[in-house]
Amino acid sequence: MEANDLELASAKNSANDEDRSNQNTFHPFIQMEELFDKLKLLNHENDFIKPHKLRPINRHYFALQTNSGEQFFVFSSLSTWLIRKCGMQMEFPQEYDDPNSTIASILNAARDLGIFVDFPPNKLKQGFGKFVILLLNNLCDKVLQKMEFSYLKPVTPVEANDEEIVAEDDSELLLERIEEEMAAEDHDTEDDEDVFLNVNDLNKLNFQFHKPDETLQSKITNEEWQLEMERVMPSLKLTIQTDNKDWRSHIDQIKQYRSTIGESMKTVGVQLNKLTNNIMETMDKINSREKFLNTNLDPLLIEYRAVQEQLSKINARFREVNGGVVEKQRKLTKISEELDSVKQEMEERGTVMTDGTPLINIKKALSTLKEDVANMNVQVGILQHDILHSKLREKLLMQHKFHSQVYA
């Protein structure tokens, strides 16, 4: 009995966990449906979508992730529009604005309107999710309150066609009766499958009954009825097509799944209980060891904190001293660079002063000049000798002409 109770409790807990997970999964879609209806009441298509030239918002826009950037821009613009409809002044955000500042301004305006915000602002940056839908729902409620909008009680429609409902009930009773007759029928007639009557074909038949004027009395005996029934019985065999949407098939599947789950829980439940006990024992051991370590390491932890504080002070002192060292190192590098430049200049001057190549070049130039002067002197002497000979020759010619003229 205790094992069965544990199995039932674990099954109930798993069912509750599944219900909670399903509720958390589908809750944003339900909230988005309510938000879409409220936006319809506020005529958002003509007052918000068309003036801002945005895409239309569907019934699951903020419940699913499609485009985070576009969804965040639509969310911030829609929030600003709702805040302005509440009577507060607020500028519409631009596409390239800082999202953190935009979210901060929206949340501040929501708090000023009296909306309780108990979630981190980062949840709104993605532009979709339950927190986005919750904030927009609260803003829509504030706008509707300011407009003094009130919901009317729902009006239940009157069902006028009772005959159709009765006909449907009759058809269901007819199907149940046919199924009972098929279950009670003898299985020897399974081989005669030449002619079958489909249940779906019964809906196509149009039965018309007319009330007779007089009471009818049958003139056929029981033996003739029995013979006719035996003759027609093979032709009255029905085939029911299985439909996946039929609730009977779903019930059978549920029963089958339940039986398999119950059988598997008999073995799995024991293993889960053993695993739970092992985990609890391990957790108790871990807690006891943690307490033991905490009690034994308290003095070491105190000493460690003291050493850590001392280390932080030494590090601060080191940073201060290191700053002066860096400054002096910078000055040292500057002075060393200047010293290197002076040394290089001195070396260049020393090499220029000790180098004898210019003197040698000067001597070579003087010797070449002397040679050139000697050559020029020889050439001048030769020219002077030629000029002297030419003058003497002319003088002799003049004397010879003079003597010839005198003697003539």
mmCIF file of N, CA and C in Angstrom, residues 193-244:
data_model
loop_
_atom_site.group_PDB
_atom_site.id
_atom_site.type_symbol
_atom_site.label_atom_id
_atom_site.label_comp_id
_atom_site.label_asym_id
_atom_site.label_seq_id
_atom_site.Cartn_x
_atom_site.Cartn_y
_atom_site.Cartn_z
ATOM 1 N N GLU A 193 -18.374 -11.376 -47.128
ATOM 2 C CA GLU A 193 -18.068 -9.947 -47.188
ATOM 3 C C GLU A 193 -18.263 -9.419 -48.599
ATOM 4 N N ASP A 194 -19.308 -9.950 -49.257
ATOM 5 C CA ASP A 194 -19.534 -9.489 -50.628
ATOM 6 C C ASP A 194 -20.136 -8.111 -50.667
ATOM 7 N N VAL A 195 -21.125 -7.848 -49.784
ATOM 8 C CA VAL A 195 -21.821 -6.567 -49.781
ATOM 9 C C VAL A 195 -21.714 -5.990 -48.381
ATOM 10 N N PHE A 196 -21.275 -4.721 -48.244
ATOM 11 C CA PHE A 196 -21.140 -4.037 -46.960
ATOM 12 C C PHE A 196 -21.890 -2.732 -47.037
ATOM 13 N N LEU A 197 -22.422 -2.367 -45.897
ATOM 14 C CA LEU A 197 -23.117 -1.090 -45.761
ATOM 15 C C LEU A 197 -22.275 -0.185 -44.866
ATOM 16 N N ASN A 198 -21.872 0.964 -45.366
ATOM 17 C CA ASN A 198 -21.021 1.896 -44.631
ATOM 18 C C ASN A 198 -21.894 2.805 -43.784
ATOM 19 N N VAL A 199 -21.404 3.095 -42.561
ATOM 20 C CA VAL A 199 -22.168 3.969 -41.668
ATOM 21 C C VAL A 199 -22.214 5.381 -42.218
ATOM 22 N N ASN A 200 -21.136 5.798 -42.897
ATOM 23 C CA ASN A 200 -21.123 7.160 -43.438
ATOM 24 C C ASN A 200 -22.169 7.353 -44.522
ATOM 25 N N ASP A 201 -22.570 6.218 -45.162
ATOM 26 C CA ASP A 201 -23.612 6.336 -46.193
ATOM 27 C C ASP A 201 -24.988 6.569 -45.611
ATOM 28 N N LEU A 202 -25.160 6.292 -44.299
ATOM 29 C CA LEU A 202 -26.472 6.517 -43.701
ATOM 30 C C LEU A 202 -26.821 7.994 -43.645
ATOM 31 N N ASN A 203 -25.760 8.847 -43.527
ATOM 32 C CA ASN A 203 -26.039 10.283 -43.467
ATOM 33 C C ASN A 203 -26.536 10.826 -44.799
ATOM 34 N N LYS A 204 -26.204 10.098 -45.924
ATOM 35 C CA LYS A 204 -26.633 10.574 -47.230
ATOM 36 C C LYS A 204 -28.098 10.229 -47.536
ATOM 37 N N LEU A 205 -28.634 9.295 -46.774
ATOM 38 C CA LEU A 205 -30.016 8.896 -47.029
ATOM 39 C C LEU A 205 -30.979 9.931 -46.485
ATOM 40 N N ASN A 206 -32.000 10.199 -47.199
ATOM 41 C CA ASN A 206 -33.010 11.187 -46.813
ATOM 42 C C ASN A 206 -34.302 10.431 -46.502
ATOM 43 N N PHE A 207 -34.476 10.175 -45.198
ATOM 44 C CA PHE A 207 -35.665 9.441 -44.775
ATOM 45 C C PHE A 207 -36.831 10.412 -44.649
ATOM 46 N N GLN A 208 -37.927 10.050 -45.236
ATOM 47 C CA GLN A 208 -39.151 10.836 -45.145
ATOM 48 C C GLN A 208 -40.274 9.924 -44.629
ATOM 49 N N PHE A 209 -40.859 10.332 -43.527
ATOM 50 C CA PHE A 209 -41.937 9.561 -42.909
ATOM 51 C C PHE A 209 -43.222 10.353 -43.022
ATOM 52 N N HIS A 210 -44.267 9.671 -43.445
ATOM 53 C CA HIS A 210 -45.591 10.281 -43.552
ATOM 54 C C HIS A 210 -46.543 9.542 -42.613
ATOM 55 N N LYS A 211 -47.258 10.278 -41.895
ATOM 56 C CA LYS A 211 -48.211 9.673 -40.967
ATOM 57 C C LYS A 211 -49.402 9.111 -41.753
ATOM 58 N N PRO A 212 -49.673 7.823 -41.622
ATOM 59 C CA PRO A 212 -50.801 7.239 -42.380
ATOM 60 C C PRO A 212 -52.157 7.733 -41.821
ATOM 61 N N ASP A 213 -53.133 7.635 -42.700
ATOM 62 C CA ASP A 213 -54.491 8.072 -42.284
ATOM 63 C C ASP A 213 -55.131 7.079 -41.327
ATOM 64 N N GLU A 214 -54.859 5.802 -41.546
ATOM 65 C CA GLU A 214 -55.456 4.773 -40.678
ATOM 66 C C GLU A 214 -54.346 3.958 -40.043
ATOM 67 N N THR A 215 -54.690 3.224 -39.030
ATOM 68 C CA THR A 215 -53.727 2.362 -38.360
ATOM 69 C C THR A 215 -53.420 1.169 -39.230
ATOM 70 N N LEU A 216 -52.112 0.940 -39.470
ATOM 71 C CA LEU A 216 -51.701 -0.168 -40.326
ATOM 72 C C LEU A 216 -51.609 -1.443 -39.518
ATOM 73 N N GLN A 217 -51.986 -2.529 -40.134
ATOM 74 C CA GLN A 217 -51.904 -3.843 -39.505
ATOM 75 C C GLN A 217 -51.126 -4.763 -40.416
ATOM 76 N N SER A 218 -50.139 -5.450 -39.863
ATOM 77 C CA SER A 218 -49.296 -6.339 -40.641
ATOM 78 C C SER A 218 -50.013 -7.650 -40.910
ATOM 79 N N LYS A 219 -49.876 -8.173 -42.146
ATOM 80 C CA LYS A 219 -50.473 -9.440 -42.546
ATOM 81 C C LYS A 219 -49.419 -10.515 -42.738
ATOM 82 N N ILE A 220 -48.158 -10.233 -42.313
ATOM 83 C CA ILE A 220 -47.074 -11.185 -42.495
ATOM 84 C C ILE A 220 -46.878 -11.940 -41.189
ATOM 85 N N THR A 221 -46.669 -13.239 -41.297
ATOM 86 C CA THR A 221 -46.505 -14.075 -40.106
ATOM 87 C C THR A 221 -45.073 -14.001 -39.601
ATOM 88 N N ASN A 222 -44.864 -14.563 -38.420
ATOM 89 C CA ASN A 222 -43.533 -14.567 -37.806
ATOM 90 C C ASN A 222 -42.549 -15.431 -38.578
ATOM 91 N N GLU A 223 -43.034 -16.548 -39.163
ATOM 92 C CA GLU A 223 -42.145 -17.420 -39.924
ATOM 93 C C GLU A 223 -41.617 -16.698 -41.153
ATOM 94 N N GLU A 224 -42.494 -15.943 -41.853
ATOM 95 C CA GLU A 224 -42.035 -15.195 -43.023
ATOM 96 C C GLU A 224 -41.027 -14.114 -42.631
ATOM 97 N N TRP A 225 -41.249 -13.432 -41.475
ATOM 98 C CA TRP A 225 -40.289 -12.435 -40.991
ATOM 99 C C TRP A 225 -38.947 -13.093 -40.690
ATOM 100 N N GLN A 226 -38.975 -14.281 -40.086
ATOM 101 C CA GLN A 226 -37.744 -14.968 -39.742
ATOM 102 C C GLN A 226 -36.959 -15.360 -40.985
ATOM 103 N N LEU A 227 -37.687 -15.877 -42.017
ATOM 104 C CA LEU A 227 -37.022 -16.244 -43.264
ATOM 105 C C LEU A 227 -36.422 -15.017 -43.960
ATOM 106 N N GLU A 228 -37.151 -13.926 -43.960
ATOM 107 C CA GLU A 228 -36.645 -12.707 -44.586
ATOM 108 C C GLU A 228 -35.410 -12.173 -43.844
ATOM 109 N N MET A 229 -35.433 -12.274 -42.525
ATOM 110 C CA MET A 229 -34.285 -11.830 -41.742
ATOM 111 C C MET A 229 -33.059 -12.692 -42.022
ATOM 112 N N GLU A 230 -33.248 -14.011 -42.141
ATOM 113 C CA GLU A 230 -32.117 -14.875 -42.450
ATOM 114 C C GLU A 230 -31.557 -14.604 -43.841
ATOM 115 N N ARG A 231 -32.444 -14.225 -44.774
ATOM 116 C CA ARG A 231 -31.990 -13.946 -46.130
ATOM 117 C C ARG A 231 -31.232 -12.600 -46.219
ATOM 118 N N VAL A 232 -31.687 -11.614 -45.469
ATOM 119 C CA VAL A 232 -31.114 -10.262 -45.580
ATOM 120 C C VAL A 232 -29.947 -10.047 -44.608
ATOM 121 N N MET A 233 -29.770 -10.947 -43.623
ATOM 122 C CA MET A 233 -28.772 -10.751 -42.578
ATOM 123 C C MET A 233 -27.349 -10.557 -43.127
ATOM 124 N N PRO A 234 -26.889 -11.329 -44.123
ATOM 125 C CA PRO A 234 -25.519 -11.082 -44.634
ATOM 126 C C PRO A 234 -25.342 -9.702 -45.261
ATOM 127 N N SER A 235 -26.390 -9.148 -45.805
ATOM 128 C CA SER A 235 -26.285 -7.835 -46.457
ATOM 129 C C SER A 235 -26.320 -6.686 -45.475
ATOM 130 N N LEU A 236 -26.698 -6.971 -44.243
ATOM 131 C CA LEU A 236 -26.807 -5.913 -43.239
ATOM 132 C C LEU A 236 -25.533 -5.733 -42.415
ATOM 133 N N LYS A 237 -24.465 -6.373 -42.813
ATOM 134 C CA LYS A 237 -23.223 -6.243 -42.065
ATOM 135 C C LYS A 237 -22.629 -4.853 -42.310
ATOM 136 N N LEU A 238 -22.219 -4.167 -41.243
ATOM 137 C CA LEU A 238 -21.743 -2.790 -41.305
ATOM 138 C C LEU A 238 -20.240 -2.746 -41.105
ATOM 139 N N THR A 239 -19.611 -1.793 -41.748
ATOM 140 C CA THR A 239 -18.182 -1.501 -41.530
ATOM 141 C C THR A 239 -18.065 -0.052 -41.096
ATOM 142 N N ILE A 240 -17.402 0.154 -39.987
ATOM 143 C CA ILE A 240 -17.198 1.500 -39.435
ATOM 144 C C ILE A 240 -15.744 1.885 -39.668
ATOM 145 N N GLN A 241 -15.554 2.955 -40.403
ATOM 146 C CA GLN A 241 -14.208 3.420 -40.670
ATOM 147 C C GLN A 241 -13.661 4.162 -39.448
ATOM 148 N N THR A 242 -12.433 3.813 -39.113
ATOM 149 C CA THR A 242 -11.796 4.466 -37.961
ATOM 150 C C THR A 242 -11.385 5.881 -38.343
ATOM 151 N N ASP A 243 -11.675 6.801 -37.465
ATOM 152 C CA ASP A 243 -11.333 8.208 -37.672
ATOM 153 C C ASP A 243 -10.417 8.664 -36.537
ATOM 154 N N ASN A 244 -9.316 9.325 -36.912
ATOM 155 C CA ASN A 244 -8.376 9.783 -35.889
ATOM 156 C C ASN A 244 -8.956 10.868 -35.004
#
